[in-house]
Amino acid sequence: MKNKNLLSIGICYLMLLGACTGPKEQASHIFTNGIIYTVSSDQPIVEAIAIKGGTILFTGSLEEAEKYKGTETAIIDLEGKTMTPGWIEGHGHFMGMGYNKLNLDLSDTESFREIAERVKVAAEQVPEGEWIIGRGRHQSKWTESPGEQVDGFPLHHALTEASPHNPVFLYHASGHAGFANAKAMEIAGLNPLGKEQMNNSKQLEGGEIIRDKNGNPTGVFNERAMGLISRHIPESSPEKDRQAFELAQAACFQNGITGFHDAGIGSATLDLYRQMKADGKMKLRMYTMIAGGNKELLEEWFERGPEIDSLLTIRSIKLSCDGALGSRGAWLLEEYSDRPGHIGHETLPMSYVQEVAEKALEHGFQVCSHAIGDRANKEVLDRYQAAFDALEGKVPDHRFRIEHAQHLHPDDIPRFAELAVIPAMQAIHLSSDRPWAIERLGAQRIKEGAYMWQALLKTGIPIINGTDVPVEPLNPMANFYASVSRKTLEGNPDGGYEADQKMTREQALKSYTLDAAYGAFEENIKGSLEPGKMADLVVFDQDIMVIPEDAILKTKVTLTMIGGKIVFQE
């Protein structure tokens, strides 16, 4: 009897042991035979990753991954390619990118003459009176003189000659200035020598109309002055909005972008996104910032509260506090080196920034303020600090951000970490801007406060990376290259500009994945390849962490997966 009892106990024990060590959950996909960078401190590199549906089941050795294999598991051979978490565009303009593909794209133009030629071709292809809209011009990158200039900008006459019967408005690459022809200014009521609306003044509140020596408008409208023209541009159609959305989303997939921080949208775009999500057309993970210049819209959202979802989140507010360096709109503490007496523009009252910051803290919203110049960054940090102080030590996990943080006073660099304010910086701006930025700021300000990536990282604060598309192309490899080389895309100069501020490759990858997720309160669900997180990943044809620096720009995306579904495959 005793032996029978022992036998029964032994059988039960073996049955329990078998239950504990039985078949594991079956994966829908297992990726093997590649280099997998997880961006996890526990296992930085693994041999295999198993996925079920939209979630990561396992990362680790190939032997262990095999245990998740079932009869319907798709085994994907990476063939030696490199996998990372899906990349997150940390600051861009999604619909602007889509519309750039529908409108006149001037990002590759090298002269004012070339721009006028493209406008002429466009004008010949549309009905008389139809607006011609473009973006991407940047006079600091032109390789030939445009002729007569005022304050560093050409006059509108070549555009007017190219399109005498169609209004033209061309946005600067930064989006912070616009260039109109005579027909556009006529429609806006801005005739030569200006009427009462112009008031014989170059300055508007938060903006500027560039005028010649006789007081005539040259066609250039800086910052908030752009509204004098843009308010007359007809609204887009719903069909065109959807087309722009689809084009932008496809571009993200082709570039390995699985998440997008959309920097400043209004109610119409929010409605579009909701509809695309409801229709099953939204596959990209969108983190949106409400355009903070619309006080009524903000009040509506403060009352409603944030909407948090893995596909479409609305919990952030974008405030535009100064202009761009290229158009000399960035707000500086001292005058521009190449335009004495001019310090840029405060495009939003700082009292309003503090007011919004306090309400955002109260209602659970994040504030993301555009600030490029050192004066703008200092003022925004001051207003954030005042808002935190108003809560008397009861400050929540706010993760307030400064978008761009491009040029800082040295005294303000440690304040980001002290206030837990995240800099969302676009490394590609150094590649594009640094060759001419020294003309705007001078050598000392460049060295002590421009593009201070490593100085900020050493304080312990993360950096969010991105391209500011369509200001720059979406291509994350160009941005990764700029982050680790601090060179132009042509490879200049040897050693890079202010080389001590380069990111390591590990820092650059993290800035585009886990740190970007952190900047959206999403580090627990994405940004690294770890069990339990969403299966968002990208595969490259080269190992970007070890290949020679000049090979980075030749790297291609071969596969993009979002939520366990392949959305792009070469």
mmCIF file of C-alpha atoms in Angstrom, residues 14-387:
data_model
loop_
_atom_site.group_PDB
_atom_site.id
_atom_site.type_symbol
_atom_site.label_atom_id
_atom_site.label_comp_id
_atom_site.label_asym_id
_atom_site.label_seq_id
_atom_site.Cartn_x
_atom_site.Cartn_y
_atom_site.Cartn_z
ATOM 1 C CA LEU A 14 5.612 13.962 -13.206
ATOM 2 C CA MET A 15 2.281 15.181 -14.555
ATOM 3 C CA LEU A 16 2.726 18.556 -12.854
ATOM 4 C CA LEU A 17 6.294 18.782 -14.094
ATOM 5 C CA GLY A 18 5.114 18.034 -17.620
ATOM 6 C CA ALA A 19 2.483 20.758 -17.347
ATOM 7 C CA CYS A 20 5.102 23.280 -16.263
ATOM 8 C CA THR A 21 7.537 22.383 -19.039
ATOM 9 C CA GLY A 22 5.026 21.669 -21.796
ATOM 10 C CA PRO A 23 4.678 23.445 -25.163
ATOM 11 C CA LYS A 24 5.125 27.203 -25.031
ATOM 12 C CA GLU A 25 2.775 29.687 -26.654
ATOM 13 C CA GLN A 26 3.124 29.469 -30.414
ATOM 14 C CA ALA A 27 4.553 32.434 -32.307
ATOM 15 C CA SER A 28 3.107 33.867 -35.494
ATOM 16 C CA HIS A 29 6.610 34.932 -36.619
ATOM 17 C CA ILE A 30 10.150 34.018 -35.615
ATOM 18 C CA PHE A 31 13.037 36.089 -36.996
ATOM 19 C CA THR A 32 16.459 34.434 -37.039
ATOM 20 C CA ASN A 33 19.875 34.520 -38.701
ATOM 21 C CA GLY A 34 20.509 38.233 -38.354
ATOM 22 C CA ILE A 35 21.873 40.848 -35.993
ATOM 23 C CA ILE A 36 19.092 42.018 -33.676
ATOM 24 C CA TYR A 37 19.672 45.163 -31.621
ATOM 25 C CA THR A 38 17.017 45.357 -28.936
ATOM 26 C CA VAL A 39 17.885 48.743 -27.334
ATOM 27 C CA SER A 40 17.406 46.927 -24.024
ATOM 28 C CA SER A 41 20.100 47.128 -21.368
ATOM 29 C CA ASP A 42 19.350 43.533 -20.306
ATOM 30 C CA GLN A 43 20.009 41.959 -23.709
ATOM 31 C CA PRO A 44 21.414 44.517 -26.165
ATOM 32 C CA ILE A 45 21.905 41.942 -28.943
ATOM 33 C CA VAL A 46 19.976 38.677 -29.409
ATOM 34 C CA GLU A 47 19.908 35.830 -31.915
ATOM 35 C CA ALA A 48 16.168 35.565 -32.446
ATOM 36 C CA ILE A 49 12.836 37.201 -31.748
ATOM 37 C CA ALA A 50 9.423 35.520 -31.537
ATOM 38 C CA ILE A 51 6.188 37.412 -32.126
ATOM 39 C CA LYS A 52 2.561 36.516 -31.645
ATOM 40 C CA GLY A 53 0.036 38.804 -33.262
ATOM 41 C CA GLY A 54 0.998 42.321 -32.359
ATOM 42 C CA THR A 55 3.188 41.513 -29.352
ATOM 43 C CA ILE A 56 6.743 40.337 -28.791
ATOM 44 C CA LEU A 57 6.759 36.925 -27.063
ATOM 45 C CA PHE A 58 10.480 36.294 -26.723
ATOM 46 C CA THR A 59 13.926 37.667 -27.474
ATOM 47 C CA GLY A 60 17.066 35.648 -26.899
ATOM 48 C CA SER A 61 18.867 32.594 -28.193
ATOM 49 C CA LEU A 62 17.846 30.702 -31.300
ATOM 50 C CA GLU A 63 17.573 27.500 -29.290
ATOM 51 C CA GLU A 64 15.014 29.022 -26.930
ATOM 52 C CA ALA A 65 13.130 30.715 -29.780
ATOM 53 C CA GLU A 66 12.609 27.333 -31.438
ATOM 54 C CA LYS A 67 10.361 26.358 -28.520
ATOM 55 C CA TYR A 68 7.821 28.942 -29.724
ATOM 56 C CA LYS A 69 7.628 27.382 -33.168
ATOM 57 C CA GLY A 70 4.275 25.930 -34.167
ATOM 58 C CA THR A 71 2.731 24.465 -37.299
ATOM 59 C CA GLU A 72 1.647 27.892 -38.556
ATOM 60 C CA THR A 73 4.676 29.921 -37.412
ATOM 61 C CA ALA A 74 6.341 31.927 -40.184
ATOM 62 C CA ILE A 75 10.115 31.554 -39.894
ATOM 63 C CA ILE A 76 11.775 34.639 -41.401
ATOM 64 C CA ASP A 77 15.444 34.308 -42.295
ATOM 65 C CA LEU A 78 17.081 37.711 -41.944
ATOM 66 C CA GLU A 79 19.966 36.510 -44.130
ATOM 67 C CA GLY A 80 22.486 38.391 -42.045
ATOM 68 C CA LYS A 81 20.586 41.680 -42.122
ATOM 69 C CA THR A 82 20.131 43.947 -39.097
ATOM 70 C CA MET A 83 16.965 44.434 -37.064
ATOM 71 C CA THR A 84 16.202 47.249 -34.622
ATOM 72 C CA PRO A 85 13.039 48.500 -32.956
ATOM 73 C CA GLY A 86 10.814 50.506 -35.287
ATOM 74 C CA TRP A 87 12.077 54.064 -35.652
ATOM 75 C CA ILE A 88 9.993 56.937 -34.350
ATOM 76 C CA GLU A 89 9.969 60.288 -36.109
ATOM 77 C CA GLY A 90 10.278 62.492 -33.034
ATOM 78 C CA HIS A 91 9.249 65.762 -34.667
ATOM 79 C CA GLY A 92 7.678 66.126 -38.077
ATOM 80 C CA HIS A 93 4.706 67.499 -39.953
ATOM 81 C CA PHE A 94 2.835 64.526 -41.338
ATOM 82 C CA MET A 95 0.316 66.206 -43.616
ATOM 83 C CA GLY A 96 2.941 68.717 -44.715
ATOM 84 C CA MET A 97 4.996 65.755 -45.908
ATOM 85 C CA GLY A 98 2.017 64.377 -47.818
ATOM 86 C CA TYR A 99 1.188 67.696 -49.398
ATOM 87 C CA ASN A 100 4.811 68.208 -50.336
ATOM 88 C CA LYS A 101 4.330 65.240 -52.637
ATOM 89 C CA LEU A 102 1.242 66.840 -54.186
ATOM 90 C CA ASN A 103 2.500 70.419 -54.419
ATOM 91 C CA LEU A 104 5.704 71.917 -55.797
ATOM 92 C CA ASP A 105 8.678 70.337 -53.994
ATOM 93 C CA LEU A 106 11.628 72.743 -54.074
ATOM 94 C CA SER A 107 13.859 70.955 -51.586
ATOM 95 C CA ASP A 108 16.454 70.023 -54.201
ATOM 96 C CA THR A 109 16.655 73.419 -55.931
ATOM 97 C CA GLU A 110 20.023 75.156 -55.971
ATOM 98 C CA SER A 111 19.115 78.617 -57.268
ATOM 99 C CA PHE A 112 16.344 81.186 -57.468
ATOM 100 C CA ARG A 113 16.487 80.818 -61.253
ATOM 101 C CA GLU A 114 15.689 77.107 -60.959
ATOM 102 C CA ILE A 115 12.761 77.862 -58.664
ATOM 103 C CA ALA A 116 11.343 80.383 -61.148
ATOM 104 C CA GLU A 117 11.685 77.826 -63.952
ATOM 105 C CA ARG A 118 9.733 75.235 -61.973
ATOM 106 C CA VAL A 119 7.030 77.783 -61.174
ATOM 107 C CA LYS A 120 6.751 78.618 -64.873
ATOM 108 C CA VAL A 121 6.286 74.941 -65.774
ATOM 109 C CA ALA A 122 3.663 74.548 -63.038
ATOM 110 C CA ALA A 123 1.793 77.653 -64.190
ATOM 111 C CA GLU A 124 1.573 76.271 -67.710
ATOM 112 C CA GLN A 125 -0.091 73.106 -66.413
ATOM 113 C CA VAL A 126 -2.936 74.591 -64.333
ATOM 114 C CA PRO A 127 -5.903 76.841 -65.133
ATOM 115 C CA GLU A 128 -5.412 80.592 -64.932
ATOM 116 C CA GLY A 129 -6.047 81.853 -61.414
ATOM 117 C CA GLU A 130 -5.272 78.577 -59.636
ATOM 118 C CA TRP A 131 -2.818 78.875 -56.760
ATOM 119 C CA ILE A 132 0.657 77.372 -57.093
ATOM 120 C CA ILE A 133 1.945 76.267 -53.693
ATOM 121 C CA GLY A 134 5.450 75.012 -53.013
ATOM 122 C CA ARG A 135 7.886 74.391 -50.219
ATOM 123 C CA GLY A 136 11.548 73.660 -49.692
ATOM 124 C CA ARG A 137 13.326 76.800 -50.944
ATOM 125 C CA HIS A 138 16.365 77.823 -48.899
ATOM 126 C CA GLN A 139 18.434 80.758 -50.137
ATOM 127 C CA SER A 140 21.394 79.855 -47.930
ATOM 128 C CA LYS A 141 21.860 76.679 -49.985
ATOM 129 C CA TRP A 142 21.792 78.316 -53.423
ATOM 130 C CA THR A 143 24.925 77.958 -55.521
ATOM 131 C CA GLU A 144 24.438 81.143 -57.542
ATOM 132 C CA SER A 145 23.391 84.699 -56.736
ATOM 133 C CA PRO A 146 19.703 85.530 -57.169
ATOM 134 C CA GLY A 147 20.528 89.106 -58.113
ATOM 135 C CA GLU A 148 19.196 92.083 -56.179
ATOM 136 C CA GLN A 149 18.407 91.274 -52.548
ATOM 137 C CA VAL A 150 16.899 92.958 -49.510
ATOM 138 C CA ASP A 151 17.921 91.682 -46.064
ATOM 139 C CA GLY A 152 19.340 88.575 -47.687
ATOM 140 C CA PHE A 153 16.224 87.736 -49.734
ATOM 141 C CA PRO A 154 15.622 88.180 -53.494
ATOM 142 C CA LEU A 155 12.751 90.184 -54.955
ATOM 143 C CA HIS A 156 9.573 88.630 -56.346
ATOM 144 C CA HIS A 157 9.986 89.787 -59.969
ATOM 145 C CA ALA A 158 11.275 86.477 -61.371
ATOM 146 C CA LEU A 159 8.310 84.640 -59.795
ATOM 147 C CA THR A 160 5.897 87.254 -61.123
ATOM 148 C CA GLU A 161 7.321 86.934 -64.624
ATOM 149 C CA ALA A 162 7.167 83.132 -64.429
ATOM 150 C CA SER A 163 3.516 83.189 -63.324
ATOM 151 C CA PRO A 164 1.786 86.492 -64.100
ATOM 152 C CA HIS A 165 -1.784 85.101 -63.968
ATOM 153 C CA ASN A 166 -1.514 82.503 -61.197
ATOM 154 C CA PRO A 167 -0.933 83.422 -57.556
ATOM 155 C CA VAL A 168 2.234 81.800 -56.160
ATOM 156 C CA PHE A 169 3.221 81.208 -52.547
ATOM 157 C CA LEU A 170 6.411 79.308 -51.803
ATOM 158 C CA TYR A 171 7.166 78.342 -48.211
ATOM 159 C CA HIS A 172 10.711 78.445 -46.943
ATOM 160 C CA ALA A 173 12.094 74.978 -46.157
ATOM 161 C CA SER A 174 11.627 75.746 -42.459
ATOM 162 C CA GLY A 175 7.991 76.716 -42.957
ATOM 163 C CA HIS A 176 8.704 80.020 -41.194
ATOM 164 C CA ALA A 177 8.651 82.346 -44.195
ATOM 165 C CA GLY A 178 6.781 82.567 -47.470
ATOM 166 C CA PHE A 179 7.546 84.056 -50.884
ATOM 167 C CA ALA A 180 4.659 85.507 -52.932
ATOM 168 C CA ASN A 181 4.455 86.753 -56.495
ATOM 169 C CA ALA A 182 2.623 89.919 -57.516
ATOM 170 C CA LYS A 183 -0.653 88.108 -58.254
ATOM 171 C CA ALA A 184 -0.758 86.601 -54.752
ATOM 172 C CA MET A 185 -0.055 89.986 -53.166
ATOM 173 C CA GLU A 186 -2.734 91.593 -55.358
ATOM 174 C CA ILE A 187 -5.317 89.040 -54.159
ATOM 175 C CA ALA A 188 -4.293 89.792 -50.571
ATOM 176 C CA GLY A 189 -4.698 93.527 -51.176
ATOM 177 C CA LEU A 190 -0.993 94.202 -50.698
ATOM 178 C CA ASN A 191 -0.285 96.450 -53.633
ATOM 179 C CA PRO A 192 2.936 98.363 -54.346
ATOM 180 C CA LEU A 193 3.631 101.052 -51.781
ATOM 181 C CA GLY A 194 1.124 99.311 -49.575
ATOM 182 C CA LYS A 195 -2.230 100.502 -48.445
ATOM 183 C CA GLU A 196 -3.324 101.161 -44.919
ATOM 184 C CA GLN A 197 -3.001 97.463 -44.148
ATOM 185 C CA MET A 198 0.783 97.713 -44.703
ATOM 186 C CA ASN A 199 1.054 100.931 -42.698
ATOM 187 C CA ASN A 200 4.505 101.667 -44.173
ATOM 188 C CA SER A 201 6.045 99.325 -41.645
ATOM 189 C CA LYS A 202 8.276 96.293 -41.931
ATOM 190 C CA GLN A 203 7.257 94.924 -38.560
ATOM 191 C CA LEU A 204 4.116 93.079 -37.577
ATOM 192 C CA GLU A 205 3.498 91.536 -34.209
ATOM 193 C CA GLY A 206 5.506 88.315 -34.327
ATOM 194 C CA GLY A 207 6.374 88.732 -37.990
ATOM 195 C CA GLU A 208 7.868 90.887 -40.709
ATOM 196 C CA ILE A 209 7.137 92.043 -44.246
ATOM 197 C CA ILE A 210 10.369 92.513 -46.173
ATOM 198 C CA ARG A 211 10.185 95.700 -48.265
ATOM 199 C CA ASP A 212 12.542 97.438 -50.662
ATOM 200 C CA LYS A 213 14.024 100.926 -50.318
ATOM 201 C CA ASN A 214 10.874 102.458 -51.800
ATOM 202 C CA GLY A 215 8.582 100.731 -49.355
ATOM 203 C CA ASN A 216 7.274 98.159 -51.822
ATOM 204 C CA PRO A 217 6.802 94.561 -50.605
ATOM 205 C CA THR A 218 9.514 92.299 -52.013
ATOM 206 C CA GLY A 219 7.308 89.223 -51.763
ATOM 207 C CA VAL A 220 8.930 87.806 -48.617
ATOM 208 C CA PHE A 221 6.693 87.405 -45.565
ATOM 209 C CA ASN A 222 8.361 86.251 -42.370
ATOM 210 C CA GLU A 223 6.695 84.327 -39.531
ATOM 211 C CA ARG A 224 3.181 85.532 -38.652
ATOM 212 C CA ALA A 225 3.153 87.934 -41.599
ATOM 213 C CA MET A 226 2.680 84.857 -43.820
ATOM 214 C CA GLY A 227 -0.957 84.878 -42.768
ATOM 215 C CA LEU A 228 -1.542 88.004 -44.888
ATOM 216 C CA ILE A 229 -1.133 85.757 -47.936
ATOM 217 C CA SER A 230 -1.930 82.242 -46.715
ATOM 218 C CA ARG A 231 -5.424 83.135 -45.505
ATOM 219 C CA HIS A 232 -6.400 83.619 -49.155
ATOM 220 C CA ILE A 233 -5.270 80.159 -50.270
ATOM 221 C CA PRO A 234 -8.338 77.942 -50.835
ATOM 222 C CA GLU A 235 -8.867 75.111 -48.401
ATOM 223 C CA SER A 236 -8.001 71.611 -49.488
ATOM 224 C CA SER A 237 -10.616 69.030 -50.437
ATOM 225 C CA PRO A 238 -11.317 65.914 -48.312
ATOM 226 C CA GLU A 239 -10.159 63.745 -51.217
ATOM 227 C CA LYS A 240 -6.838 65.549 -51.424
ATOM 228 C CA ASP A 241 -6.399 65.333 -47.647
ATOM 229 C CA ARG A 242 -6.818 61.559 -47.780
ATOM 230 C CA GLN A 243 -4.414 61.314 -50.687
ATOM 231 C CA ALA A 244 -1.805 63.331 -48.788
ATOM 232 C CA PHE A 245 -2.307 61.106 -45.726
ATOM 233 C CA GLU A 246 -1.787 57.916 -47.725
ATOM 234 C CA LEU A 247 1.333 59.273 -49.427
ATOM 235 C CA ALA A 248 2.849 60.353 -46.115
ATOM 236 C CA GLN A 249 2.089 57.022 -44.448
ATOM 237 C CA ALA A 250 3.625 55.050 -47.318
ATOM 238 C CA ALA A 251 6.776 57.188 -47.084
ATOM 239 C CA CYS A 252 7.045 56.374 -43.380
ATOM 240 C CA PHE A 253 6.812 52.645 -44.007
ATOM 241 C CA GLN A 254 9.471 52.776 -46.730
ATOM 242 C CA ASN A 255 11.804 54.540 -44.307
ATOM 243 C CA GLY A 256 11.297 52.194 -41.351
ATOM 244 C CA ILE A 257 9.203 54.738 -39.426
ATOM 245 C CA THR A 258 6.628 53.011 -37.226
ATOM 246 C CA GLY A 259 5.681 55.978 -35.017
ATOM 247 C CA PHE A 260 5.301 59.692 -35.739
ATOM 248 C CA HIS A 261 5.174 62.720 -33.422
ATOM 249 C CA ASP A 262 3.064 65.187 -35.413
ATOM 250 C CA ALA A 263 4.135 68.649 -34.334
ATOM 251 C CA GLY A 264 1.133 70.946 -34.347
ATOM 252 C CA ILE A 265 -2.250 70.144 -35.920
ATOM 253 C CA GLY A 266 -5.673 71.701 -35.824
ATOM 254 C CA SER A 267 -9.168 70.297 -35.402
ATOM 255 C CA ALA A 268 -9.653 69.509 -39.104
ATOM 256 C CA THR A 269 -6.549 67.316 -39.181
ATOM 257 C CA LEU A 270 -7.544 65.652 -35.915
ATOM 258 C CA ASP A 271 -10.917 64.833 -37.481
ATOM 259 C CA LEU A 272 -9.148 63.393 -40.532
ATOM 260 C CA TYR A 273 -6.939 61.192 -38.357
ATOM 261 C CA ARG A 274 -9.900 59.906 -36.403
ATOM 262 C CA GLN A 275 -11.700 59.075 -39.620
ATOM 263 C CA MET A 276 -8.678 57.310 -41.127
ATOM 264 C CA LYS A 277 -8.365 55.273 -37.947
ATOM 265 C CA ALA A 278 -12.073 54.396 -37.964
ATOM 266 C CA ASP A 279 -11.829 53.347 -41.617
ATOM 267 C CA GLY A 280 -8.868 51.088 -40.874
ATOM 268 C CA LYS A 281 -6.573 53.224 -43.033
ATOM 269 C CA MET A 282 -4.280 54.352 -40.228
ATOM 270 C CA LYS A 283 -1.498 51.835 -39.651
ATOM 271 C CA LEU A 284 1.200 54.194 -38.387
ATOM 272 C CA ARG A 285 1.268 55.001 -34.662
ATOM 273 C CA MET A 286 0.492 58.717 -34.372
ATOM 274 C CA TYR A 287 1.351 60.905 -31.386
ATOM 275 C CA THR A 288 -0.211 64.277 -32.038
ATOM 276 C CA MET A 289 0.403 67.761 -30.697
ATOM 277 C CA ILE A 290 -2.562 70.132 -30.752
ATOM 278 C CA ALA A 291 -1.722 73.502 -32.314
ATOM 279 C CA GLY A 292 -1.554 75.707 -29.234
ATOM 280 C CA GLY A 293 -2.143 79.050 -30.927
ATOM 281 C CA ASN A 294 -5.893 78.370 -31.025
ATOM 282 C CA LYS A 295 -7.072 79.219 -27.509
ATOM 283 C CA GLU A 296 -10.628 77.970 -28.083
ATOM 284 C CA LEU A 297 -9.346 74.609 -29.300
ATOM 285 C CA LEU A 298 -7.131 74.274 -26.242
ATOM 286 C CA GLU A 299 -9.963 75.076 -23.858
ATOM 287 C CA GLU A 300 -12.068 72.423 -25.555
ATOM 288 C CA TRP A 301 -9.332 69.827 -25.028
ATOM 289 C CA PHE A 302 -8.593 70.890 -21.464
ATOM 290 C CA GLU A 303 -12.234 70.210 -20.688
ATOM 291 C CA ARG A 304 -12.219 66.910 -22.605
ATOM 292 C CA GLY A 305 -8.873 65.586 -21.377
ATOM 293 C CA PRO A 306 -6.230 63.527 -23.201
ATOM 294 C CA GLU A 307 -7.067 60.641 -25.513
ATOM 295 C CA ILE A 308 -4.486 57.862 -25.153
ATOM 296 C CA ASP A 309 -4.402 54.938 -27.563
ATOM 297 C CA SER A 310 -1.644 52.765 -29.010
ATOM 298 C CA LEU A 311 -2.514 53.945 -32.539
ATOM 299 C CA LEU A 312 -3.663 57.567 -32.104
ATOM 300 C CA THR A 313 -2.827 59.592 -28.997
ATOM 301 C CA ILE A 314 -3.848 63.202 -28.349
ATOM 302 C CA ARG A 315 -2.215 64.453 -25.157
ATOM 303 C CA SER A 316 0.271 67.105 -26.211
ATOM 304 C CA ILE A 317 0.229 70.816 -27.087
ATOM 305 C CA LYS A 318 2.542 72.538 -29.573
ATOM 306 C CA LEU A 319 3.472 76.177 -28.945
ATOM 307 C CA SER A 320 5.456 78.067 -31.600
ATOM 308 C CA CYS A 321 7.617 80.548 -29.702
ATOM 309 C CA ASP A 322 10.043 81.849 -32.329
ATOM 310 C CA GLY A 323 11.023 81.437 -35.945
ATOM 311 C CA ALA A 324 13.820 79.683 -37.816
ATOM 312 C CA LEU A 325 17.474 80.525 -38.201
ATOM 313 C CA GLY A 326 17.446 80.350 -42.005
ATOM 314 C CA SER A 327 14.847 83.137 -42.266
ATOM 315 C CA ARG A 328 16.478 85.013 -39.354
ATOM 316 C CA GLY A 329 13.337 84.517 -37.320
ATOM 317 C CA ALA A 330 14.936 82.576 -34.449
ATOM 318 C CA TRP A 331 14.755 84.754 -31.312
ATOM 319 C CA LEU A 332 18.267 85.541 -30.078
ATOM 320 C CA LEU A 333 19.727 87.113 -26.952
ATOM 321 C CA GLU A 334 22.106 89.149 -29.120
ATOM 322 C CA GLU A 335 21.750 90.477 -32.644
ATOM 323 C CA TYR A 336 22.404 88.386 -35.733
ATOM 324 C CA SER A 337 26.015 88.481 -36.832
ATOM 325 C CA ASP A 338 24.927 88.978 -40.446
ATOM 326 C CA ARG A 339 22.082 91.416 -39.746
ATOM 327 C CA PRO A 340 23.002 94.023 -37.133
ATOM 328 C CA GLY A 341 20.153 95.282 -34.990
ATOM 329 C CA HIS A 342 17.956 92.263 -35.661
ATOM 330 C CA ILE A 343 17.292 89.597 -32.991
ATOM 331 C CA GLY A 344 14.497 87.556 -34.604
ATOM 332 C CA HIS A 345 10.901 87.211 -33.477
ATOM 333 C CA GLU A 346 8.927 86.274 -30.401
ATOM 334 C CA THR A 347 6.027 84.654 -32.243
ATOM 335 C CA LEU A 348 3.934 83.915 -29.153
ATOM 336 C CA PRO A 349 3.647 85.975 -25.961
ATOM 337 C CA MET A 350 5.635 84.344 -23.177
ATOM 338 C CA SER A 351 2.816 85.066 -20.740
ATOM 339 C CA TYR A 352 0.642 82.800 -22.875
ATOM 340 C CA VAL A 353 3.263 80.038 -22.736
ATOM 341 C CA GLN A 354 3.162 80.104 -18.938
ATOM 342 C CA GLU A 355 -0.638 80.198 -18.907
ATOM 343 C CA VAL A 356 -0.864 77.144 -21.177
ATOM 344 C CA ALA A 357 1.849 75.320 -19.219
ATOM 345 C CA GLU A 358 -0.066 75.751 -15.955
ATOM 346 C CA LYS A 359 -3.351 74.560 -17.467
ATOM 347 C CA ALA A 360 -1.608 71.643 -19.170
ATOM 348 C CA LEU A 361 -0.175 70.461 -15.849
ATOM 349 C CA GLU A 362 -3.615 70.722 -14.287
ATOM 350 C CA HIS A 363 -5.362 68.755 -17.046
ATOM 351 C CA GLY A 364 -2.748 66.097 -17.836
ATOM 352 C CA PHE A 365 -1.311 67.466 -21.066
ATOM 353 C CA GLN A 366 2.292 67.705 -22.194
ATOM 354 C CA VAL A 367 3.621 71.000 -23.616
ATOM 355 C CA CYS A 368 6.043 70.964 -26.563
ATOM 356 C CA SER A 369 7.363 74.436 -27.390
ATOM 357 C CA HIS A 370 9.158 75.280 -30.611
ATOM 358 C CA ALA A 371 12.260 77.256 -29.629
ATOM 359 C CA ILE A 372 15.314 77.606 -31.870
ATOM 360 C CA GLY A 373 17.117 80.754 -30.724
ATOM 361 C CA ASP A 374 18.897 81.034 -27.368
ATOM 362 C CA ARG A 375 16.502 83.764 -26.205
ATOM 363 C CA ALA A 376 13.479 81.627 -27.048
ATOM 364 C CA ASN A 377 14.920 78.602 -25.221
ATOM 365 C CA LYS A 378 15.743 80.648 -22.129
ATOM 366 C CA GLU A 379 12.306 82.257 -22.042
ATOM 367 C CA VAL A 380 10.488 78.948 -22.475
ATOM 368 C CA LEU A 381 12.539 77.291 -19.727
ATOM 369 C CA ASP A 382 11.759 80.270 -17.484
ATOM 370 C CA ARG A 383 8.007 79.931 -18.160
ATOM 371 C CA TYR A 384 8.038 76.182 -17.617
ATOM 372 C CA GLN A 385 9.856 76.701 -14.317
ATOM 373 C CA ALA A 386 7.319 79.309 -13.232
ATOM 374 C CA ALA A 387 4.489 76.886 -14.033
#
